[in-house]
Short mmCIF file of C-alpha atoms and ligand atoms in Angstrom, two decimals:
data_model
loop_
_atom_site.label_atom_id
_atom_site.label_comp_id
_atom_site.label_asym_id
_atom_site.label_seq_id
_atom_site.Cartn_x
_atom_site.Cartn_y
_atom_site.Cartn_z
CA MET W 1 293.53 91.60 177.27
CA LYS W 2 292.72 88.50 179.24
CA TYR W 3 290.31 86.11 177.54
CA CYS W 4 288.58 83.13 179.03
CA ALA W 5 285.59 80.89 178.45
CA LYS W 6 283.28 79.79 181.21
CA SER W 7 279.57 79.40 181.53
CA THR W 8 278.21 82.07 183.79
CA ALA W 9 274.80 82.36 185.37
CA LEU W 10 273.15 85.54 184.12
CA LEU W 11 271.87 86.45 187.54
CA ASP W 12 275.37 86.35 189.05
CA ILE W 13 276.75 88.98 186.71
CA LYS W 14 277.58 92.17 188.55
CA SER W 15 279.91 93.67 185.97
CA ASN W 16 279.00 94.00 182.30
CA ILE W 17 277.22 91.79 179.84
CA ILE W 18 276.78 91.60 176.09
CA VAL W 19 273.68 89.99 174.62
CA SER W 20 272.29 89.92 171.11
CA ILE W 21 268.90 90.51 169.60
CA PHE W 22 267.89 89.71 166.06
CA GLU W 23 265.89 91.52 163.45
CA GLU W 24 262.12 91.21 163.61
CA GLY W 25 262.20 91.44 167.37
CA GLU W 26 263.65 88.04 168.11
CA LEU W 27 265.63 87.82 171.35
CA SER W 28 268.61 85.57 171.86
CA SER W 29 268.17 83.21 174.78
CA ALA W 30 270.32 85.38 177.06
CA ALA W 31 268.38 88.48 176.02
CA ARG W 32 265.13 86.65 176.65
CA LYS W 33 266.19 85.80 180.20
CA ILE W 34 267.14 89.39 180.91
CA ASP W 35 263.81 90.46 179.47
CA GLU W 36 262.02 88.10 181.83
CA ILE W 37 264.02 89.20 184.88
CA SER W 38 263.42 92.85 184.10
CA GLN W 39 259.72 92.30 183.42
CA GLY W 40 259.80 93.03 179.72
CA TYR W 41 262.30 95.87 179.62
CA LEU W 42 263.79 94.74 176.31
CA THR W 43 260.47 93.95 174.67
CA GLY W 44 259.40 97.45 175.65
CA LEU W 45 262.36 98.91 173.76
CA LEU W 46 261.62 96.67 170.79
CA GLU W 47 258.03 97.82 170.68
CA SER W 48 259.04 101.48 170.83
CA GLY W 49 261.41 100.85 167.91
CA GLU W 50 264.54 101.77 169.89
CA LEU W 51 265.97 98.31 169.48
CA THR W 52 265.99 97.07 165.90
CA GLY W 53 268.32 94.08 165.81
CA LYS W 54 270.07 95.62 162.81
CA ILE W 55 273.62 94.41 162.48
CA GLY W 56 275.94 96.45 164.61
CA GLN W 57 273.29 98.50 166.41
CA ILE W 58 274.35 98.86 170.04
CA VAL W 59 272.23 100.10 172.91
CA VAL W 60 273.83 100.36 176.34
CA LEU W 61 271.41 99.88 179.21
CA ARG W 62 271.91 100.51 182.92
CA HIS W 63 269.81 100.11 186.06
CA LEU W 64 267.44 97.53 184.69
CA PRO W 65 264.66 96.56 187.09
CA ASN W 66 265.64 93.49 189.18
CA TYR W 67 268.95 93.10 187.43
CA ASN W 68 272.32 93.93 188.95
CA ALA W 69 274.69 94.06 186.00
CA GLN W 70 276.43 97.41 185.67
CA ARG W 71 275.87 97.72 181.94
CA ILE W 72 274.03 95.64 179.41
CA PHE W 73 275.24 95.97 175.84
CA VAL W 74 272.39 94.93 173.58
CA VAL W 75 273.77 94.19 170.17
CA GLY W 76 271.90 93.90 166.89
CA ALA W 77 272.83 90.63 165.20
CA GLY W 78 270.79 90.78 161.98
CA LYS W 79 268.61 87.97 160.69
CA LYS W 80 268.83 84.92 162.91
CA GLY W 81 270.59 81.99 161.27
CA GLU W 82 271.67 84.06 158.26
CA ILE W 83 274.79 85.74 159.60
CA ASN W 84 278.00 85.28 157.64
CA GLU W 85 281.59 85.71 158.81
CA LYS W 86 281.90 89.29 157.61
CA GLN W 87 278.70 90.34 159.36
CA PHE W 88 279.76 88.58 162.53
CA LYS W 89 283.05 90.48 162.57
CA GLN W 90 281.09 93.69 162.02
CA ILE W 91 278.98 92.83 165.07
CA ILE W 92 282.09 92.25 167.18
CA GLU W 93 283.72 95.45 165.92
CA SER W 94 280.75 97.67 166.79
CA THR W 95 280.39 95.97 170.14
CA ILE W 96 284.00 96.42 171.15
CA GLN W 97 283.91 100.03 170.02
CA ALA W 98 280.93 100.67 172.29
CA VAL W 99 282.57 98.83 175.17
CA LYS W 100 285.76 100.86 174.77
CA ALA W 101 283.74 104.07 175.08
CA THR W 102 282.67 103.08 178.60
CA LYS W 103 284.71 102.45 181.71
CA ALA W 104 283.90 98.75 181.73
CA GLN W 105 286.73 96.59 183.08
CA GLN W 106 285.31 93.12 182.81
CA ILE W 107 282.70 91.92 180.37
CA ILE W 108 280.85 88.69 179.85
CA SER W 109 279.81 88.06 176.29
CA TYR W 110 276.87 85.93 175.19
CA LEU W 111 277.69 86.54 171.54
CA SER W 112 279.20 83.07 171.44
CA ASP W 113 275.66 81.80 170.96
CA ILE W 114 275.27 83.66 167.66
CA GLU W 115 275.08 81.13 164.89
CA ILE W 116 277.38 81.94 161.98
CA LYS W 117 276.42 80.16 158.78
CA HIS W 118 278.55 77.02 158.27
CA ARG W 119 280.61 77.79 161.38
CA ASP W 120 280.79 76.35 164.87
CA LEU W 121 281.55 77.64 168.37
CA TYR W 122 285.29 77.35 167.73
CA TRP W 123 285.10 79.84 164.85
CA ASN W 124 282.74 82.15 166.71
CA ILE W 125 285.28 82.56 169.50
CA ARG W 126 288.29 82.48 167.19
CA PHE W 127 286.93 85.33 165.01
CA SER W 128 285.87 87.26 168.10
CA VAL W 129 289.31 87.27 169.72
CA GLU W 130 291.12 88.02 166.46
CA THR W 131 288.73 90.88 165.69
CA ILE W 132 289.02 92.37 169.18
CA GLU W 133 292.81 92.17 169.13
CA ALA W 134 292.91 93.84 165.69
CA SER W 135 290.70 96.65 167.01
CA PHE W 136 293.37 97.50 169.57
CA TYR W 137 296.17 97.73 167.03
CA GLN W 138 297.90 101.08 166.65
CA PHE W 139 301.23 101.90 165.09
CA GLU W 140 302.42 105.03 166.82
CA GLN W 141 306.10 104.45 167.30
CA PHE W 142 306.89 107.54 165.24
CA LYS W 143 304.23 109.92 166.52
CA SER W 144 305.40 112.32 169.20
CA LYS W 145 301.85 112.69 170.44
CA LYS W 146 300.32 109.28 171.04
CA ASN W 147 296.60 108.72 170.62
CA GLU W 148 295.95 107.56 174.17
CA GLN W 149 293.14 105.05 174.13
CA HIS W 150 292.32 105.14 177.88
CA ILE W 151 290.84 101.69 177.69
CA THR W 152 289.82 100.21 180.99
CA LEU W 153 288.71 96.83 179.70
CA THR W 154 291.07 94.07 180.82
CA GLU W 155 289.01 90.90 180.89
CA PHE W 156 286.78 89.45 178.20
CA ILE W 157 284.82 86.38 179.20
CA PHE W 158 282.94 84.23 176.71
CA SER W 159 279.96 82.51 178.15
CA ALA W 160 280.89 79.11 176.77
CA GLU W 161 282.36 75.92 178.04
CA GLY W 162 284.71 73.20 177.03
CA GLU W 163 288.00 72.49 175.43
CA VAL W 164 286.94 73.77 172.02
CA ALA W 165 286.31 77.24 173.40
CA GLN W 166 289.65 77.18 175.18
CA GLN W 167 291.47 76.04 172.06
CA ALA W 168 289.78 78.77 170.00
CA ILE W 169 291.09 81.39 172.44
CA GLU W 170 294.62 79.98 172.39
CA ASP W 171 294.73 79.72 168.59
CA ALA W 172 293.26 83.18 168.11
CA LYS W 173 295.72 84.76 170.54
CA ALA W 174 298.64 83.22 168.68
CA VAL W 175 297.32 84.32 165.28
CA ALA W 176 296.62 87.82 166.60
CA LEU W 177 300.13 88.05 168.01
CA GLY W 178 301.59 86.94 164.68
CA VAL W 179 299.47 89.51 162.84
CA LYS W 180 300.58 92.23 165.24
CA PHE W 181 304.28 91.46 164.76
CA ALA W 182 303.85 91.27 161.00
CA LYS W 183 302.08 94.66 160.98
CA ASP W 184 304.67 96.29 163.22
CA VAL W 185 307.61 95.31 161.08
CA ALA W 186 305.78 96.05 157.80
CA ASN W 187 304.58 99.48 158.90
CA CYS W 188 308.08 100.44 159.99
CA PRO W 189 309.59 103.02 157.59
CA PRO W 190 312.26 101.91 155.13
CA ASN W 191 314.98 104.13 156.59
CA ILE W 192 314.67 102.15 159.83
CA CYS W 193 313.47 98.80 158.51
CA HIS W 194 316.28 97.86 156.14
CA PRO W 195 317.52 94.31 155.56
CA VAL W 196 319.81 94.38 158.62
CA TYR W 197 316.88 95.51 160.78
CA LEU W 198 314.78 92.61 159.47
CA ALA W 199 317.59 90.20 160.31
CA GLU W 200 317.86 91.70 163.81
CA GLN W 201 314.16 91.04 164.36
CA ALA W 202 314.66 87.44 163.24
CA LYS W 203 317.55 87.02 165.69
CA ASN W 204 315.60 88.57 168.56
CA LEU W 205 312.72 86.22 167.92
CA ALA W 206 314.97 83.16 168.13
CA ALA W 207 316.59 84.53 171.29
CA SER W 208 313.16 84.54 172.94
CA SER W 209 312.25 80.94 172.08
CA ALA W 210 314.10 77.75 173.00
CA LEU W 211 312.66 76.04 169.92
CA MET W 212 314.18 78.47 167.44
CA LYS W 213 317.52 79.28 165.97
CA THR W 214 318.29 82.08 163.49
CA THR W 215 321.16 82.12 161.02
CA VAL W 216 321.83 85.20 158.87
CA LEU W 217 323.65 85.19 155.56
CA GLY W 218 325.23 88.44 154.35
CA GLU W 219 326.35 89.35 150.84
CA LYS W 220 329.73 87.64 151.23
CA ASP W 221 328.02 84.36 152.14
CA MET W 222 325.62 84.75 149.24
CA ALA W 223 328.50 85.39 146.85
CA GLU W 224 330.12 82.14 147.95
CA LEU W 225 326.86 80.36 147.19
CA ASN W 226 326.56 82.00 143.75
CA MET W 227 323.31 83.72 144.62
CA ASN W 228 324.00 86.18 141.83
CA ALA W 229 320.41 87.08 140.94
CA TYR W 230 319.66 88.02 144.57
CA LEU W 231 322.94 89.97 144.82
CA ALA W 232 322.31 91.84 141.55
CA VAL W 233 319.12 93.34 142.97
CA SER W 234 320.98 94.51 146.07
CA GLN W 235 323.86 96.06 144.10
CA GLY W 236 322.30 99.52 143.87
CA SER W 237 321.81 99.87 147.62
CA VAL W 238 324.31 100.68 150.36
CA ASN W 239 322.18 98.56 152.68
CA GLU W 240 323.54 95.04 152.69
CA ALA W 241 321.20 92.23 151.69
CA GLN W 242 320.48 89.75 154.49
CA LEU W 243 318.95 86.33 154.25
CA SER W 244 317.58 85.27 157.63
CA ILE W 245 316.82 81.64 158.33
CA ILE W 246 314.65 80.99 161.37
CA GLU W 247 314.57 77.30 162.23
CA TYR W 248 311.78 76.07 164.45
CA ARG W 249 312.18 72.42 165.43
CA ASN W 250 309.50 70.78 167.53
CA HIS W 251 308.51 67.68 165.57
CA PRO W 252 308.50 64.50 167.72
CA ASN W 253 310.83 63.13 165.06
CA PRO W 254 313.67 65.64 164.95
CA ASN W 255 314.62 64.42 161.48
CA ALA W 256 311.17 65.02 160.04
CA LYS W 257 311.37 67.06 156.84
CA PRO W 258 310.61 70.72 157.49
CA ILE W 259 307.91 72.94 156.05
CA VAL W 260 309.73 75.93 154.58
CA LEU W 261 308.17 79.40 154.35
CA VAL W 262 310.00 81.95 152.22
CA GLY W 263 309.11 85.65 152.42
CA LYS W 264 310.03 88.34 149.90
CA GLY W 265 311.71 91.00 152.01
CA LEU W 266 312.27 94.05 149.79
CA THR W 267 312.43 96.66 152.54
CA PHE W 268 312.09 99.20 149.73
CA ASP W 269 311.47 98.71 146.03
CA ALA W 270 312.04 101.87 143.99
CA GLY W 271 312.14 99.72 140.85
CA GLY W 272 315.89 100.20 140.34
CA ILE W 273 316.99 101.64 136.99
CA SER W 274 313.48 100.82 135.68
CA LEU W 275 312.34 103.40 138.22
CA LYS W 276 308.76 103.39 139.46
CA PRO W 277 306.59 106.52 139.14
CA ALA W 278 306.59 108.81 142.19
CA GLU W 279 302.92 108.34 142.99
CA ALA W 280 302.43 106.07 146.00
CA MET W 281 306.06 104.98 145.84
CA ASP W 282 306.15 105.23 149.64
CA GLU W 283 303.97 102.11 149.67
CA MET W 284 306.91 100.13 148.38
CA LYS W 285 308.15 99.98 151.97
CA TYR W 286 305.54 97.20 152.18
CA ASP W 287 307.43 95.18 149.61
CA MET W 288 308.75 93.16 152.54
CA GLY W 289 305.19 92.11 153.42
CA GLY W 290 305.98 88.49 152.60
CA ALA W 291 308.93 88.44 154.98
CA ALA W 292 306.82 90.27 157.58
CA ALA W 293 304.15 87.58 157.32
CA VAL W 294 306.67 84.74 157.66
CA TYR W 295 308.16 86.50 160.67
CA GLY W 296 304.65 86.85 162.17
CA VAL W 297 303.93 83.17 161.55
CA MET W 298 307.12 82.21 163.40
CA HIS W 299 305.94 84.30 166.38
CA ALA W 300 302.61 82.46 166.34
CA LEU W 301 304.45 79.14 166.20
CA ALA W 302 306.49 80.05 169.26
CA GLU W 303 303.16 80.57 171.06
CA LEU W 304 301.36 77.49 169.76
CA GLN W 305 304.38 75.19 169.93
CA LEU W 306 302.93 73.01 167.17
CA PRO W 307 304.66 69.63 166.82
CA LEU W 308 306.23 70.47 163.46
CA ASN W 309 309.56 71.44 161.98
CA VAL W 310 309.17 74.78 160.22
CA ILE W 311 311.84 76.98 158.67
CA GLY W 312 310.99 80.63 158.06
CA VAL W 313 313.23 82.42 155.58
CA LEU W 314 313.26 86.22 155.23
CA ALA W 315 314.85 87.34 151.97
CA GLY W 316 315.86 90.89 152.92
CA CYS W 317 317.04 93.24 150.16
CA GLU W 318 316.60 96.77 148.80
CA ASN W 319 316.06 97.74 145.14
CA LEU W 320 317.36 101.21 144.27
CA PRO W 321 318.73 103.00 141.19
CA ASP W 322 322.40 103.90 141.53
CA GLY W 323 325.70 103.96 139.68
CA HIS W 324 326.27 100.43 140.90
CA ALA W 325 322.77 99.22 140.24
CA TYR W 326 322.05 96.28 137.92
CA ARG W 327 320.63 97.24 134.52
CA PRO W 328 318.10 96.12 131.95
CA GLY W 329 320.07 93.91 129.60
CA ASP W 330 322.25 92.36 132.30
CA ILE W 331 322.43 88.57 132.23
CA LEU W 332 322.64 86.94 135.66
CA THR W 333 323.67 83.39 136.48
CA THR W 334 321.41 82.14 139.25
CA MET W 335 322.49 79.83 142.06
CA LYS W 336 320.72 77.00 140.22
CA GLY W 337 322.79 77.69 137.11
CA LEU W 338 319.97 78.97 134.92
CA THR W 339 320.79 82.32 133.30
CA VAL W 340 318.33 85.20 133.41
CA GLU W 341 318.19 88.23 131.15
CA VAL W 342 317.02 91.29 133.06
CA LEU W 343 314.51 93.16 130.94
CA ASN W 344 313.09 95.19 133.77
CA THR W 345 314.89 95.84 137.05
CA ASP W 346 311.52 96.36 138.72
CA ALA W 347 310.79 92.63 138.37
CA GLU W 348 313.27 92.11 141.21
CA GLY W 349 311.22 90.01 143.61
CA ARG W 350 311.48 86.90 141.44
CA LEU W 351 315.27 87.38 141.22
CA VAL W 352 315.66 87.50 144.97
CA LEU W 353 313.26 84.61 145.41
CA CYS W 354 314.67 82.29 142.73
CA ASP W 355 318.03 82.07 144.49
CA THR W 356 316.35 81.73 147.87
CA LEU W 357 314.21 78.91 146.52
CA THR W 358 317.37 77.16 145.37
CA TYR W 359 319.08 77.83 148.68
CA VAL W 360 316.31 76.11 150.68
CA GLU W 361 316.79 72.84 148.74
CA ARG W 362 319.44 72.06 151.35
CA PHE W 363 316.75 71.59 153.99
CA GLU W 364 315.15 68.79 151.96
CA PRO W 365 311.76 70.37 152.55
CA GLU W 366 308.49 68.54 152.92
CA LEU W 367 307.05 71.49 151.05
CA VAL W 368 307.88 75.14 150.35
CA ILE W 369 305.50 78.10 150.33
CA ASP W 370 306.80 81.47 149.20
CA VAL W 371 304.92 84.62 150.13
CA ALA W 372 305.53 87.77 148.13
CA THR W 373 304.18 91.18 147.17
CA LEU W 374 305.21 90.10 143.72
CA THR W 375 303.08 91.74 141.04
CA GLY W 376 300.79 94.69 140.42
CA ALA W 377 299.09 92.34 137.93
CA CYS W 378 297.85 90.22 140.83
CA VAL W 379 296.11 93.27 142.26
CA VAL W 380 294.51 93.91 138.86
CA ALA W 381 293.31 90.31 138.74
CA LEU W 382 292.05 89.78 142.29
CA GLY W 383 291.85 93.20 143.93
CA ALA W 384 292.56 93.61 147.61
CA HIS W 385 290.42 90.70 148.75
CA ASN W 386 292.14 87.53 147.63
CA SER W 387 295.79 86.65 147.60
CA GLY W 388 296.89 84.93 144.39
CA LEU W 389 297.77 81.27 144.83
CA ILE W 390 299.91 79.38 142.34
CA SER W 391 301.10 75.84 142.82
CA THR W 392 302.56 72.87 141.03
CA ASP W 393 300.89 70.57 143.58
CA ASP W 394 297.11 70.20 143.59
CA GLU W 395 296.93 68.77 147.06
CA LEU W 396 298.98 71.58 148.56
CA ALA W 397 296.91 74.15 146.66
CA GLU W 398 293.77 72.55 148.06
CA GLU W 399 295.13 72.61 151.63
CA LEU W 400 296.04 76.28 151.33
CA THR W 401 292.67 77.14 149.81
CA GLN W 402 290.99 75.39 152.70
CA ALA W 403 293.03 77.27 155.29
CA ALA W 404 292.15 80.49 153.46
CA THR W 405 288.45 79.72 153.56
CA GLU W 406 288.57 78.66 157.19
CA THR W 407 290.25 81.87 158.31
CA THR W 408 288.56 84.18 155.76
CA ASP W 409 292.09 85.25 154.87
CA LYS W 410 291.12 84.54 151.29
CA ALA W 411 293.20 83.18 148.44
CA TRP W 412 292.29 82.24 144.90
CA ARG W 413 294.22 79.83 142.73
CA LEU W 414 295.54 80.99 139.37
CA PRO W 415 296.51 78.54 136.64
CA LEU W 416 300.00 77.56 135.64
CA GLY W 417 300.99 75.95 132.36
CA GLU W 418 303.60 75.62 129.67
CA GLU W 419 302.06 78.48 127.68
CA TYR W 420 303.14 80.90 130.35
CA GLN W 421 306.71 79.61 130.27
CA GLU W 422 306.84 80.55 126.60
CA GLN W 423 306.26 84.17 127.55
CA LEU W 424 309.51 84.04 129.53
CA LYS W 425 311.74 83.15 126.59
CA SER W 426 314.84 85.27 126.07
CA ASN W 427 316.95 85.66 122.95
CA PHE W 428 320.11 85.71 125.00
CA ALA W 429 319.60 83.72 128.22
CA ASP W 430 317.66 80.72 129.56
CA LEU W 431 314.91 82.95 130.89
CA ALA W 432 313.77 86.57 130.75
CA ASN W 433 312.75 88.13 134.05
CA ILE W 434 309.44 89.44 132.65
CA GLY W 435 306.78 87.80 130.53
CA GLY W 436 305.08 90.68 128.77
CA ARG W 437 301.92 92.55 129.58
CA TRP W 438 299.36 89.79 129.96
CA GLY W 439 298.93 87.42 132.85
CA GLY W 440 301.69 89.12 134.80
CA ALA W 441 300.89 87.44 138.12
CA ILE W 442 301.04 84.05 136.44
CA THR W 443 304.22 84.61 134.44
CA ALA W 444 305.89 85.72 137.68
CA GLY W 445 304.76 82.46 139.31
CA ALA W 446 305.84 80.55 136.21
CA PHE W 447 309.29 82.13 136.48
CA LEU W 448 309.61 80.94 140.09
CA SER W 449 308.40 77.45 139.24
CA ASN W 450 311.64 76.91 137.27
CA PHE W 451 313.44 76.85 140.61
CA THR W 452 311.15 74.54 142.57
CA ASP W 453 311.50 71.10 140.98
CA LYS W 454 313.06 69.58 144.12
CA TYR W 455 309.98 69.86 146.36
CA ARG W 456 306.22 70.45 146.60
CA TRP W 457 305.73 74.16 146.11
CA ALA W 458 303.13 76.90 146.33
CA HIS W 459 303.35 80.65 145.89
CA LEU W 460 301.15 83.32 147.46
CA ASP W 461 301.12 86.71 145.73
CA ILE W 462 300.02 89.14 148.43
CA ALA W 463 300.56 92.40 146.49
CA GLY W 464 296.88 93.27 146.93
CA THR W 465 296.29 91.91 150.41
CA ALA W 466 299.36 92.85 152.48
CA TRP W 467 298.38 96.46 153.10
CA LEU W 468 295.47 98.87 152.88
CA GLN W 469 295.58 102.11 150.93
CA GLY W 470 293.81 105.41 151.61
CA ALA W 471 292.64 106.70 154.95
CA ASN W 472 293.37 103.42 156.69
CA LYS W 473 296.76 102.99 155.09
CA GLY W 474 298.67 100.30 156.91
CA ALA W 475 299.81 96.71 156.92
CA THR W 476 297.10 94.05 157.29
CA GLY W 477 299.23 91.22 158.65
CA ARG W 478 297.90 88.97 155.89
CA PRO W 479 298.40 86.10 155.15
CA VAL W 480 299.47 85.24 158.71
CA PRO W 481 296.03 83.81 159.59
CA LEU W 482 295.99 81.63 156.47
CA LEU W 483 299.49 80.29 157.04
CA VAL W 484 299.08 79.64 160.75
CA GLN W 485 295.85 77.76 160.01
CA PHE W 486 297.64 75.76 157.36
CA LEU W 487 300.24 74.77 159.97
CA ILE W 488 297.60 73.97 162.60
CA ASN W 489 295.92 71.69 160.04
CA GLN W 490 299.24 70.08 159.13
CA ALA W 491 299.92 69.32 162.78
CA LYS W 492 296.43 67.78 163.14
CA ASN W 493 296.86 65.57 160.08
CA LYS W 494 300.06 64.06 161.36
N1 BES H 1 306.81 94.99 144.40
C1 BES H 1 306.32 95.07 143.07
C2 BES H 1 304.90 94.55 142.94
C3 BES H 1 303.81 95.44 143.44
C4 BES H 1 303.33 96.46 142.66
C5 BES H 1 303.22 95.19 144.64
C6 BES H 1 302.29 97.24 143.12
C7 BES H 1 302.18 95.97 145.09
C8 BES H 1 301.72 96.99 144.32
C9 BES H 1 307.20 94.24 142.14
O1 BES H 1 308.53 94.20 142.49
C10 BES H 1 307.10 94.87 140.81
O2 BES H 1 307.53 95.97 140.67
N2 BES H 1 306.54 94.16 139.85
C11 BES H 1 306.35 94.67 138.55
C12 BES H 1 306.67 93.57 137.59
C13 BES H 1 306.74 94.02 136.17
C14 BES H 1 307.94 94.91 135.95
C15 BES H 1 306.80 92.81 135.28
C16 BES H 1 304.91 95.13 138.43
O3 BES H 1 304.03 94.45 138.95
O4 BES H 1 304.68 96.18 137.83
MN1 MN H 2 309.61 95.82 141.71
ZN1 ZN H 3 309.00 94.43 144.46
#
């Protein structure tokens, strides 16, 4: 879809137009003009009760008196001045659904004049483009009969002017692209999307951008580095573990310290010897959602070309039970030197991540954010709406929270403290890999924090937010919007 922003005279529109009306019969200024031109056509419909202004109500009008536009989509936009982000997205979703059902090719939208509470024109357009792009997403690679959409719409014009509108379109397109790539790789089945496949995607991405370079470490390389915790998890799988490092360098100072993003990339997590129950086990193909998000963010970066140095790390691995699999009771010596007693092989994410977090010390990071579908406990705590945020750095936590609020890709900070470390004590090693029943999302974060003393660090647990269950089962692409916004903000603050 082509998006642009330009102010357009209502009377010149020969194609299609979208205007809003509010509850209690209030017309938006564009709707009012159309009403005047057509000698009260809209007010007539309001009086008859056909137009209500209720959020998401769409009435498609044609052949209005004195007005040449092919179709007029009149959209209910709720109570004027009281619309929140969620309602606005609902308005855009219903509108685009109605537009898709017609043969409209070009459309000019006046929804950019809807006021969203606490938001400006930038966010109106940004949310619009992201929502429209998401509405076109389908994952049908493995269906022999594709659900052909027959969509004729190719050009979406916002009636708005200025650099802000343009920037909103550019940013939204990059985020949407990142979300799409994250969804594609996350939805891919685990027999196809194994660690080598993930690494191939990382290499292909770098091949398509002059600002990126990808290096892949295999198990032999990891063994030389003593990444024994990571390797232990991979032991039960015939699929080789792969650590992909995607370096994006575009900071005006090439030696500027990089921002490092680490993604948990368990392409399948059966739990290992501590096998998971059969129910919904298929969803553990999404256990690489963190890596998928980091990969998506790197795509967005290639589009936006932000003046930053960013390193995206995909920690690809598979956790299966097998004769060679690691066991409960095993003691592993991590790359950092700390020993870990395995009490549950299903707490594998932290084992893969702890060595990766040590590995990235070599980049002397400005800061490190790891993204992981780490704990079921996080889903119990926060549900599917907020990602769990844990950090040893208040300022970084604040910046991430702000990016989450800005994008509505929500995150909520959980506490961290010595008490939680005590839950990780082992009789036989420096650390146990689980911390008991209570506060499981936090003890997982606390475990990781033992490996992050060399840099500013934050952790996003996306176990509840990375995919949807039920009828709409599928990857969400979260937290790509949050992370891209964080990077946009970092670039601005430079
Ligand atoms: N990948 C899972 C976490 C998960 C569970 C994500 C459910 C999404 C939905 C992780 O590897 C895991 O199995 N964690 C265990 C940890 C436990 C053994 C301490 C869990 O959450 O049950
Ligand atoms: Mn697990
Ligand atoms: Zn896992």
